[in-house]
Amino acid sequence: MLDYNFTEEQELFRESMREFCTKEIAPRSEKLEGLHEMPAEIVKTLANFELLGMPVDPDYGGLEADAVTMGIAVEELARADPNCSIPVFFLVENSWSHVLNKYGTDQAKQEILPKVVSGERFLGIASTESDVGSDLGSMKTKIRKSENGYVVNGEKMYISGISEALAFGGGHVTLARMTEDLGTRGMNLFYLPLDASGISTTLIGEMGRDGISFGGFNIDNVEIPAHYLIGEENKGFYIIHEGYELARGLIGLVCAGTALKSLENGMAYIKERKAFGKPIGKYEGIQFKLAEHYVKMQALRDLSYKALWTYDQEAQGKASRFDVSMAMAMAKSVASEWAFAAINDVMQWQGAFGYSTECPDQKALRGVRSFSLAEGSAEIMKLIIARELLGKEFLAYR
Ligand SMILES: Cc1cc2nc3c(=O)[nH]c(=O)nc-3n(C[C@H](O)[C@H](O)[C@H](O)COP(=O)(O)OP(=O)(O)OC[C@H]3O[C@@H](n4cnc5c(N)ncnc54)[C@H](O)[C@@H]3O)c2cc1C
């Protein structure tokens, strides 16, 4: 039976999120401009509302929340923080705490997850390197066994949450090559604390996401204990996709939430602003664009919630990993591009004011642009969709 309704519990959660975001997130979002680091006070605010480590087992302090509920939370956060950094902080922490919760050792979970939930430790993701992003099979960072665990050498670049991991403590779920000849079948996933001896960090400027840091780190003979391995040896490439996929569905809703809020700003403006004797909202040239963007944003919302619902179905054994990959890729393949186009038109409707730094929509434009790359580029999403449609034998890189 097809049912498009959220449960009563989910509706109540949305209402409480809307109230929380209006009172606690929107005023704080305004102060993020130019900061490029998430203030500890915002992290505490998120933690107090039980928004960090949501999918984590109650044994480690979490709520065991489903993916759709996390989608509701991130959509509301996106409406309140146009530059997308608070939603990004939320989705990174939740996607990677989910992976650690599902595949980590009990010792690592005891040590790390309760602190992620309480906002005392950051947990990000580090797979990208200066020379390798989409093509993870060509990764150069290496991990080898040592007497007490593992030793890692290499570098990671274009990583979110560098300053946060240094400021609050914490680190990144990291991917490195373990077995040389096995390609993607020879990679390990592990937790890498950024305060480990042998790590040196750098920061990079970015065009949007004013409230989160972005940078990289060198890894020089860094020793990590055996219990930081996440999942089995040589299975890292497969496990990492569970985090990326959850993040992709959540990103769909960040883009939809941000752009729908922008369209609301735009509607208020075009009803008031007059040109040639009439409110500009009366002109077809503006109305048609509004209608087209609204339809696309509702389609994106539906694709994203369906993808997150499929993720939850898979957890109950009612959908396959391929169903999940396809649904997530479909949502993310259009998310950034459609949201960017909608916000860009909202800016255009506002004339010169739309281009000024006073206008919140320009922050939204810069924020959603990041998602055409972060957590898998739009082009890679299309490769995944085509792989599911045509079969693996049509993969160009095989
Ligand atoms: C704001 C931001 C935050 C990020 N945060 C993180 C993070 O926290 N952790 C992390 O590990 N990474 C992070 N990344 C990196 C991100 O995952 C990579 O940028 C992304 O995977 C693409 O890799 P790349 O930049 O190396 O581009 P490349 O892989 O070099 O690709 C370059 C271009 O070619 C296209 N392309 C590549 N292969 C194909 C193909 N077969 N067919 C068609 N087109 C193709 C790509 O889509 C892209 O447009 C972040 C990136 C951004 C922009």
CSV table of N, CA and C and ligand atoms in Angstrom, one decimal, residues 92 124-135 156-161 172 206 209 214 244 369-380 383 396-397, ligand 1:
chain,number,residue,atom,x,y,z
A,92,VAL,N,27.4,15.0,8.6
A,92,VAL,CA,28.7,14.3,8.6
A,92,VAL,C,28.7,13.5,9.9
A,124,GLY,N,34.4,12.9,11.5
A,124,GLY,CA,34.2,13.2,10.1
A,124,GLY,C,34.6,12.0,9.2
A,125,ILE,N,34.8,12.3,8.0
A,125,ILE,CA,35.2,11.3,7.0
A,125,ILE,C,36.4,11.8,6.2
A,126,ALA,N,37.3,10.9,5.9
A,126,ALA,CA,38.5,11.3,5.1
A,126,ALA,C,38.8,10.2,4.1
A,127,SER,N,38.4,10.4,2.9
A,127,SER,CA,38.8,9.5,1.8
A,127,SER,C,39.6,10.2,0.7
A,128,THR,N,39.2,11.4,0.5
A,128,THR,CA,39.8,12.2,-0.7
A,128,THR,C,41.3,12.5,-0.4
A,129,GLU,N,42.0,12.5,-1.5
A,129,GLU,CA,43.5,12.9,-1.4
A,129,GLU,C,43.7,14.0,-2.5
A,130,SER,N,44.8,14.6,-2.5
A,130,SER,CA,45.0,15.7,-3.5
A,130,SER,C,44.8,15.2,-4.9
A,131,ASP,N,45.3,14.0,-5.2
A,131,ASP,CA,45.2,13.5,-6.6
A,131,ASP,C,44.0,12.5,-6.8
A,132,VAL,N,43.3,12.2,-5.8
A,132,VAL,CA,42.3,11.1,-5.9
A,132,VAL,C,41.0,11.5,-5.1
A,133,GLY,N,39.9,11.6,-5.9
A,133,GLY,CA,38.6,11.8,-5.2
A,133,GLY,C,37.6,10.8,-5.6
A,134,SER,N,37.1,10.9,-6.8
A,134,SER,CA,36.1,9.9,-7.3
A,134,SER,C,36.7,8.5,-7.5
A,135,ASP,N,37.9,8.5,-7.9
A,135,ASP,CA,38.6,7.2,-8.3
A,135,ASP,C,39.3,6.6,-7.0
A,156,LYS,N,45.5,13.3,3.3
A,156,LYS,CA,44.1,13.4,3.0
A,156,LYS,C,43.8,14.9,2.7
A,157,MET,N,43.0,15.2,1.7
A,157,MET,CA,42.8,16.6,1.3
A,157,MET,C,41.4,16.9,1.0
A,158,TYR,N,40.9,18.2,1.1
A,158,TYR,CA,39.5,18.6,0.9
A,158,TYR,C,38.6,17.9,1.9
A,159,ILE,N,39.0,17.9,3.1
A,159,ILE,CA,38.2,17.2,4.2
A,159,ILE,C,37.5,18.2,5.0
A,160,SER,N,36.2,18.0,5.4
A,160,SER,CA,35.5,18.8,6.2
A,160,SER,C,35.8,18.5,7.7
A,161,GLY,N,35.8,19.6,8.5
A,161,GLY,CA,35.9,19.4,10.0
A,161,GLY,C,37.3,19.2,10.6
A,172,HIS,N,38.6,11.4,12.1
A,172,HIS,CA,37.9,11.0,10.9
A,172,HIS,C,37.9,9.5,10.7
A,206,GLU,N,37.2,28.2,1.4
A,206,GLU,CA,36.1,27.7,0.5
A,206,GLU,C,35.1,28.8,0.2
A,209,ARG,N,29.6,27.6,2.9
A,209,ARG,CA,29.6,26.9,4.2
A,209,ARG,C,30.5,27.6,5.2
A,214,PHE,N,37.6,23.4,6.5
A,214,PHE,CA,37.8,22.6,5.3
A,214,PHE,C,39.4,22.5,5.1
A,244,TYR,N,28.5,7.1,3.0
A,244,TYR,CA,28.3,8.0,1.8
A,244,TYR,C,26.8,8.0,1.4
A,369,ARG,N,26.2,24.8,-3.6
A,369,ARG,CA,27.2,24.5,-4.7
A,369,ARG,C,28.1,23.4,-4.3
A,370,SER,N,28.4,23.4,-3.0
A,370,SER,CA,29.4,22.4,-2.5
A,370,SER,C,28.9,21.0,-2.7
A,371,PHE,N,27.6,20.8,-2.8
A,371,PHE,CA,27.1,19.4,-2.8
A,371,PHE,C,27.2,18.8,-4.2
A,372,SER,N,27.6,19.6,-5.2
A,372,SER,CA,27.8,18.9,-6.5
A,372,SER,C,29.1,18.1,-6.5
A,373,LEU,N,29.9,18.3,-5.4
A,373,LEU,CA,31.1,17.5,-5.3
A,373,LEU,C,31.1,16.7,-4.0
A,374,ALA,N,30.8,17.3,-2.8
A,374,ALA,CA,31.0,16.6,-1.6
A,374,ALA,C,30.1,15.4,-1.5
A,375,GLU,N,30.7,14.3,-0.9
A,375,GLU,CA,30.0,13.0,-0.7
A,375,GLU,C,29.7,12.3,-2.1
A,376,GLY,N,30.5,12.6,-3.1
A,376,GLY,CA,30.4,12.0,-4.4
A,376,GLY,C,29.8,13.0,-5.4
A,377,SER,N,30.5,13.2,-6.5
A,377,SER,CA,30.1,14.2,-7.4
A,377,SER,C,28.8,13.9,-8.2
A,378,ALA,N,28.2,14.9,-8.8
A,378,ALA,CA,27.0,14.7,-9.5
A,378,ALA,C,27.2,13.7,-10.7
A,379,GLU,N,28.4,13.8,-11.3
A,379,GLU,CA,28.7,12.9,-12.4
A,379,GLU,C,28.8,11.4,-11.9
A,380,ILE,N,29.5,11.2,-10.8
A,380,ILE,CA,29.6,9.9,-10.2
A,380,ILE,C,28.2,9.3,-9.9
A,383,LEU,N,26.9,7.9,-13.0
A,383,LEU,CA,27.5,6.6,-13.3
A,383,LEU,C,26.8,5.5,-12.5
A,396,ALA,N,32.5,2.0,-17.6
A,396,ALA,CA,33.6,2.4,-18.5
A,396,ALA,C,35.0,2.1,-17.9
A,397,TYR,N,35.1,2.1,-16.6
A,397,TYR,CA,36.4,1.9,-16.0
A,397,TYR,C,36.8,0.5,-15.6
B,1,LIG,C1,32.9,21.4,0.2
B,1,LIG,C2,33.5,20.0,0.1
B,1,LIG,C3,33.6,19.2,1.2
B,1,LIG,C4,34.2,18.0,1.1
B,1,LIG,N1,34.3,17.2,2.3
B,1,LIG,C5,35.0,16.0,2.2
B,1,LIG,C6,35.2,15.2,3.4
B,1,LIG,O1,34.8,15.6,4.5
B,1,LIG,N2,35.9,14.1,3.3
B,1,LIG,C7,36.3,13.6,2.0
B,1,LIG,O2,36.9,12.5,2.0
B,1,LIG,N3,36.2,14.3,0.9
B,1,LIG,C8,35.5,15.5,0.9
B,1,LIG,N4,35.3,16.3,-0.2
B,1,LIG,C9,35.9,15.8,-1.4
B,1,LIG,C10,34.9,15.2,-2.4
B,1,LIG,O3,34.4,14.0,-1.9
B,1,LIG,C11,35.5,15.2,-3.8
B,1,LIG,O4,35.7,16.5,-4.2
B,1,LIG,C12,34.7,14.4,-4.8
B,1,LIG,O5,34.7,13.0,-4.5
B,1,LIG,C13,35.3,14.5,-6.2
B,1,LIG,O6,36.7,14.2,-6.2
B,1,LIG,P1,37.8,15.2,-6.8
B,1,LIG,O7,37.5,16.6,-6.2
B,1,LIG,O8,39.1,14.6,-6.6
B,1,LIG,O9,37.5,15.3,-8.3
B,1,LIG,P2,37.9,14.2,-9.4
B,1,LIG,O10,37.5,12.9,-8.9
B,1,LIG,O11,39.3,14.5,-9.8
B,1,LIG,O12,36.9,14.6,-10.6
B,1,LIG,C14,37.1,15.8,-11.3
B,1,LIG,C15,35.8,16.0,-12.1
B,1,LIG,O13,35.7,14.9,-13.1
B,1,LIG,C16,34.5,14.3,-12.9
B,1,LIG,N5,34.6,12.9,-13.2
B,1,LIG,C17,35.5,12.0,-12.6
B,1,LIG,N6,35.4,10.8,-13.1
B,1,LIG,C18,34.4,10.8,-14.1
B,1,LIG,C19,33.8,9.9,-15.0
B,1,LIG,N7,34.2,8.6,-14.9
B,1,LIG,N8,32.9,10.3,-15.8
B,1,LIG,C20,32.5,11.6,-15.8
B,1,LIG,N9,33.0,12.6,-15.0
B,1,LIG,C21,33.9,12.2,-14.1
B,1,LIG,C22,34.1,14.6,-11.5
B,1,LIG,O14,32.7,14.4,-11.3
B,1,LIG,C23,34.6,16.0,-11.3
B,1,LIG,O15,33.6,16.9,-11.8
B,1,LIG,C24,34.7,17.5,-0.1
B,1,LIG,C25,34.6,18.3,-1.3
B,1,LIG,C26,34.0,19.6,-1.2
B,1,LIG,C27,33.9,20.4,-2.4
